[in-house]
Tab-separated table of C-alpha atoms in Angstrom:
chain	number	residue	atom	x	y	z
A	1	MET	CA	-14.823	-14.122	35.243
A	2	ASP	CA	-13.030	-10.827	35.895
A	3	PHE	CA	-12.656	-8.834	32.672
A	4	ALA	CA	-10.923	-5.871	34.309
A	5	LEU	CA	-7.454	-4.951	33.084
A	6	SER	CA	-4.514	-5.412	35.434
A	7	GLN	CA	-2.475	-2.398	36.498
A	8	GLU	CA	0.276	-3.463	34.092
A	9	GLN	CA	-2.203	-3.710	31.210
A	10	GLN	CA	-3.632	-0.303	32.029
A	11	ALA	CA	-0.109	1.112	32.013
A	12	ILE	CA	0.630	-0.502	28.624
A	13	ARG	CA	-2.517	0.985	27.147
A	14	GLU	CA	-1.853	4.440	28.591
A	15	MET	CA	1.726	4.396	27.311
A	16	ALA	CA	0.626	3.481	23.776
A	17	LEU	CA	-2.241	5.967	23.780
A	18	GLY	CA	-0.061	8.779	25.103
A	19	PHE	CA	2.501	8.203	22.366
A	20	ALA	CA	-0.206	7.943	19.715
A	21	LEU	CA	-1.912	11.188	20.665
A	22	GLU	CA	1.359	13.114	20.935
A	23	ARG	CA	3.556	11.691	18.161
A	24	ILE	CA	1.094	10.285	15.602
A	25	GLY	CA	-2.317	11.986	15.782
A	26	PRO	CA	-1.208	15.576	15.033
A	27	PHE	CA	0.649	14.434	11.893
A	28	ALA	CA	-1.619	11.643	10.600
A	29	THR	CA	-3.205	13.729	7.819
A	30	GLU	CA	0.214	14.994	6.696
A	31	TRP	CA	1.580	11.456	6.495
A	32	GLU	CA	-1.542	10.221	4.736
A	33	ASN	CA	-1.116	12.893	2.070
A	34	ALA	CA	2.627	12.241	1.745
A	35	GLY	CA	2.145	8.463	1.586
A	36	THR	CA	4.786	7.684	4.173
A	37	ILE	CA	5.471	7.184	7.864
A	38	PRO	CA	8.713	8.865	9.028
A	39	ARG	CA	11.371	6.337	9.962
A	40	ASP	CA	12.285	8.252	13.115
A	41	VAL	CA	8.721	7.829	14.390
A	42	LEU	CA	8.905	4.092	13.736
A	43	ALA	CA	12.255	3.989	15.552
A	44	ASP	CA	10.623	5.683	18.530
A	45	ILE	CA	7.867	3.061	18.455
A	46	GLY	CA	10.608	0.422	18.545
A	47	SER	CA	12.295	2.123	21.494
A	48	LEU	CA	9.058	1.685	23.459
A	49	GLY	CA	9.282	-2.080	22.957
A	50	LEU	CA	6.464	-2.116	20.397
A	51	GLY	CA	8.502	-3.577	17.530
A	52	GLY	CA	8.234	-7.077	19.000
A	53	ILE	CA	5.333	-7.003	21.408
A	54	CYS	CA	4.854	-10.777	21.585
A	55	VAL	CA	8.477	-11.711	20.824
A	56	SER	CA	10.176	-13.552	23.681
A	57	GLU	CA	12.287	-11.558	26.108
A	58	ALA	CA	15.193	-13.929	25.476
A	59	PHE	CA	15.763	-12.198	22.132
A	60	GLY	CA	14.978	-8.670	23.261
A	61	GLY	CA	11.228	-8.718	22.721
A	62	SER	CA	8.643	-7.406	25.145
A	63	GLY	CA	7.250	-10.888	25.867
A	64	LEU	CA	3.692	-9.605	26.229
A	65	THR	CA	0.419	-11.471	25.643
A	66	ARG	CA	-1.980	-11.279	22.723
A	67	LEU	CA	-4.380	-9.315	24.910
A	68	ASP	CA	-1.625	-6.822	25.691
A	69	ALA	CA	-0.997	-6.448	21.951
A	70	THR	CA	-4.653	-5.717	21.217
A	71	LEU	CA	-4.570	-2.950	23.822
A	72	VAL	CA	-1.567	-1.408	22.064
A	73	PHE	CA	-3.074	-1.534	18.578
A	74	GLU	CA	-6.456	-0.244	19.672
A	75	ALA	CA	-4.679	2.692	21.328
A	76	LEU	CA	-2.434	3.446	18.327
A	77	SER	CA	-5.448	3.336	16.014
A	78	GLN	CA	-7.145	6.117	17.943
A	79	ALA	CA	-4.496	8.338	16.348
A	80	CYS	CA	-4.098	6.631	12.947
A	81	PRO	CA	-5.236	3.119	11.935
A	82	SER	CA	-2.861	3.181	8.959
A	83	VAL	CA	0.189	3.495	11.214
A	84	ALA	CA	-1.231	0.986	13.696
A	85	ALA	CA	-1.902	-1.620	10.994
A	86	PHE	CA	1.578	-1.122	9.549
A	87	VAL	CA	3.157	-1.753	12.959
A	88	SER	CA	0.848	-4.742	13.407
A	89	ILE	CA	2.127	-6.437	10.238
A	90	HIS	CA	5.723	-5.807	11.277
A	91	ASN	CA	4.999	-7.384	14.672
A	92	MET	CA	3.418	-10.416	13.006
A	93	CYS	CA	6.583	-11.021	10.978
A	94	ALA	CA	8.853	-10.582	14.001
A	95	TRP	CA	6.779	-13.073	15.983
A	96	MET	CA	6.964	-15.619	13.144
A	97	ILE	CA	10.759	-15.433	13.126
A	98	ASP	CA	10.886	-15.746	16.906
A	99	ARG	CA	8.445	-18.664	16.950
A	100	PHE	CA	9.703	-20.682	13.978
A	101	GLY	CA	13.223	-19.405	13.283
A	102	SER	CA	16.529	-21.007	14.159
A	103	GLN	CA	18.859	-19.555	16.757
A	104	ALA	CA	20.973	-18.076	13.959
A	105	GLN	CA	17.962	-16.511	12.238
A	106	ARG	CA	16.700	-14.954	15.440
A	107	GLU	CA	20.122	-13.529	16.214
A	108	ALA	CA	20.516	-12.211	12.664
A	109	PHE	CA	17.092	-10.641	12.131
A	110	LEU	CA	15.387	-9.851	15.417
A	111	PRO	CA	17.577	-7.108	16.975
A	112	ARG	CA	17.056	-4.612	14.140
A	113	LEU	CA	13.433	-5.684	13.735
A	114	LEU	CA	12.666	-5.050	17.388
A	115	SER	CA	14.255	-1.594	17.230
A	116	MET	CA	12.328	-1.032	13.964
A	117	GLU	CA	15.566	0.021	12.307
A	118	ARG	CA	14.433	-2.528	9.722
A	119	LEU	CA	10.846	-3.254	8.755
A	120	ALA	CA	9.288	-6.530	7.649
A	121	SER	CA	6.453	-7.187	5.204
A	122	TYR	CA	4.268	-10.301	4.983
A	123	CYS	CA	4.014	-11.770	1.472
A	124	LEU	CA	1.226	-14.324	1.048
A	125	THR	CA	-1.515	-12.910	-1.213
A	126	GLU	CA	-1.142	-13.277	-4.990
A	127	PRO	CA	-3.164	-11.993	-7.980
A	128	GLY	CA	-4.829	-15.404	-8.314
A	129	SER	CA	-4.902	-16.496	-4.674
A	130	GLY	CA	-6.388	-14.217	-2.049
A	131	SER	CA	-8.929	-15.982	0.129
A	132	ASP	CA	-7.630	-19.337	-1.126
A	133	ALA	CA	-4.060	-18.646	-0.060
A	134	ALA	CA	-3.054	-22.311	-0.370
A	135	ALA	CA	-3.409	-21.968	-4.164
A	136	LEU	CA	-0.395	-19.656	-4.396
A	137	ARG	CA	1.848	-20.096	-7.447
A	138	THR	CA	5.089	-18.312	-6.545
A	139	ARG	CA	7.691	-21.065	-6.747
A	140	ALA	CA	11.017	-21.650	-5.005
A	141	VAL	CA	13.317	-24.191	-6.679
A	142	ARG	CA	16.363	-25.540	-4.865
A	143	ASP	CA	19.658	-24.793	-6.638
A	144	GLY	CA	22.656	-25.847	-4.580
A	145	ASP	CA	22.805	-23.764	-1.415
A	146	HIS	CA	20.125	-21.351	-2.679
A	147	TYR	CA	16.477	-21.313	-3.684
A	148	VAL	CA	15.467	-19.493	-6.859
A	149	LEU	CA	12.138	-17.674	-6.466
A	150	ASN	CA	9.836	-16.708	-9.335
A	151	GLY	CA	6.338	-15.261	-9.069
A	152	GLN	CA	4.399	-12.294	-7.779
A	153	LYS	CA	2.731	-11.221	-4.552
A	154	GLN	CA	-0.041	-8.625	-4.551
A	155	PHE	CA	-1.298	-5.906	-2.160
A	156	ILE	CA	1.760	-6.155	0.113
A	157	SER	CA	1.729	-3.541	2.866
A	158	GLY	CA	5.053	-1.759	3.384
A	159	ALA	CA	6.645	-3.087	0.186
A	160	GLY	CA	9.222	-1.140	-1.792
A	161	ASN	CA	12.180	-0.464	0.479
A	162	GLU	CA	15.371	-2.280	-0.464
A	163	TYR	CA	16.757	-1.860	3.056
A	164	ASP	CA	14.052	-4.004	4.634
A	165	PHE	CA	12.971	-7.582	4.073
A	166	TYR	CA	10.047	-9.805	3.283
A	167	VAL	CA	8.567	-12.940	4.838
A	168	VAL	CA	7.569	-14.842	1.709
A	169	MET	CA	5.461	-17.950	1.227
A	170	ALA	CA	6.448	-19.890	-1.912
A	171	ARG	CA	5.772	-23.319	-3.356
A	172	THR	CA	8.577	-25.854	-3.014
A	173	GLY	CA	6.491	-28.994	-3.600
A	174	GLU	CA	3.068	-30.314	-4.514
A	175	ASP	CA	-0.129	-28.323	-4.967
A	176	GLY	CA	-2.014	-27.350	-1.842
A	177	PRO	CA	-0.876	-26.260	1.621
A	178	ARG	CA	1.679	-29.049	2.151
A	179	GLY	CA	3.826	-27.861	-0.746
A	180	ILE	CA	4.495	-24.373	0.668
A	181	SER	CA	7.615	-23.118	2.463
A	182	THR	CA	8.529	-19.777	4.044
A	183	PHE	CA	11.555	-17.620	3.195
A	184	LEU	CA	13.168	-14.477	4.574
A	185	VAL	CA	14.089	-12.382	1.541
A	186	GLU	CA	16.356	-9.353	1.839
A	187	GLY	CA	15.021	-6.263	0.099
A	188	SER	CA	18.331	-5.768	-1.724
A	189	THR	CA	18.305	-9.263	-3.285
A	190	PRO	CA	18.910	-9.162	-7.068
A	191	GLY	CA	15.749	-10.111	-8.952
A	192	LEU	CA	13.423	-8.653	-6.292
A	193	LYS	CA	11.259	-5.923	-7.825
A	194	PHE	CA	8.247	-3.853	-6.812
A	195	GLY	CA	5.124	-2.680	-8.555
A	196	ALA	CA	3.753	0.855	-8.437
A	197	ASN	CA	2.234	2.082	-5.193
A	198	GLU	CA	-1.451	1.172	-5.250
A	199	ARG	CA	-4.049	3.952	-5.337
A	200	LYS	CA	-6.297	3.466	-2.304
A	201	MET	CA	-9.229	5.242	-0.681
A	202	GLY	CA	-7.410	5.345	2.652
A	203	TRP	CA	-4.458	3.943	4.611
A	204	ASN	CA	-2.111	5.768	2.260
A	205	ALA	CA	0.552	6.393	4.909
A	206	GLN	CA	1.602	2.768	4.457
A	207	PRO	CA	2.606	1.909	0.857
A	208	THR	CA	0.982	-1.082	-0.832
A	209	ARG	CA	2.701	-2.672	-3.819
A	210	ALA	CA	3.181	-5.867	-5.761
A	211	VAL	CA	6.366	-7.761	-4.876
A	212	ILE	CA	7.874	-9.523	-7.897
A	213	PHE	CA	10.458	-12.313	-7.879
A	214	ASP	CA	12.476	-12.760	-11.081
A	215	ASP	CA	15.095	-15.491	-10.582
A	216	CYS	CA	15.546	-14.173	-7.058
A	217	ARG	CA	18.235	-16.226	-5.287
A	218	VAL	CA	17.711	-16.734	-1.562
A	219	PRO	CA	20.253	-18.600	0.631
A	220	ILE	CA	19.004	-21.871	2.068
A	221	GLU	CA	19.702	-20.564	5.567
A	222	ASN	CA	16.960	-17.996	4.981
A	223	ARG	CA	14.270	-20.671	4.805
A	224	LEU	CA	12.080	-20.359	7.895
A	225	GLY	CA	11.369	-23.840	9.225
A	226	ASP	CA	11.417	-27.019	7.170
A	227	GLU	CA	10.219	-27.398	3.611
A	228	GLY	CA	6.472	-27.933	3.397
A	229	VAL	CA	5.483	-26.258	6.681
A	230	GLY	CA	5.237	-22.735	5.285
A	231	PHE	CA	1.451	-22.654	5.148
A	232	LYS	CA	1.267	-23.640	8.812
A	233	ILE	CA	3.713	-20.832	9.629
A	234	ALA	CA	1.724	-18.345	7.553
A	235	MET	CA	-1.564	-19.246	9.257
A	236	ALA	CA	0.006	-19.113	12.719
A	237	GLY	CA	1.171	-15.584	11.964
A	238	LEU	CA	-2.321	-14.605	10.846
A	239	ASP	CA	-3.835	-15.975	14.067
A	240	GLY	CA	-2.210	-13.096	15.901
A	241	GLY	CA	-2.434	-10.662	12.995
A	242	ARG	CA	-6.203	-10.975	12.823
A	243	LEU	CA	-6.520	-10.120	16.499
A	244	ASN	CA	-4.388	-7.041	15.953
A	245	ILE	CA	-6.344	-5.854	12.907
A	246	GLY	CA	-9.556	-6.450	14.810
A	247	ALA	CA	-8.227	-4.199	17.564
A	248	CYS	CA	-7.242	-1.557	15.007
A	249	SER	CA	-10.787	-1.656	13.626
A	250	LEU	CA	-12.363	-0.822	16.980
């Protein structure tokens, strides 16, 4: 088997590494101390096609492979793993919408995600369900043409900006994985609140907070996929996300 990179893959890696060393590396300590990544830098990452690396070209994504993505995140991490991991999570959410969303959802959410004008956070972990994610307790109850969400997510990377949005796994049915559904929750939704920024030993450039739902009303059209398939969607997202984080860790 030939493990050599193609010319296109080498070019992808060199592009990502060049950007990382010029636009991220010299400022990584400053951003780590400030606890933020400048939005204009994230917009520039989006302009390179790195806001939706594995999103289909039909909706403006780069349409690249998982291997291509690992090359990008390994390269970005040579400058700052905090920035690279943040972009990785955003990419995971964009891919989930592309893979499982309706035509209307893709048209509504993907363009500004791919440009990184808007950022997405992945909300699965809870105070009482980390490794056993299927035990989550955040609940979504149908009320007419909305769902009402109540509960709390914990250690959510990128949380706290009302202009962005959150891919949220919540329980709509029975206990266990079959009772979970996925929702796209706007950051400006009434009843959506955030905990204090967590104190961490590193990766401070990306904020990490609790995301709290207090009678948070989400339109039914913002449910991603059918009821009861949310755990499958969440795990599919993590299949790619784990590859990306593994690449960041190299």
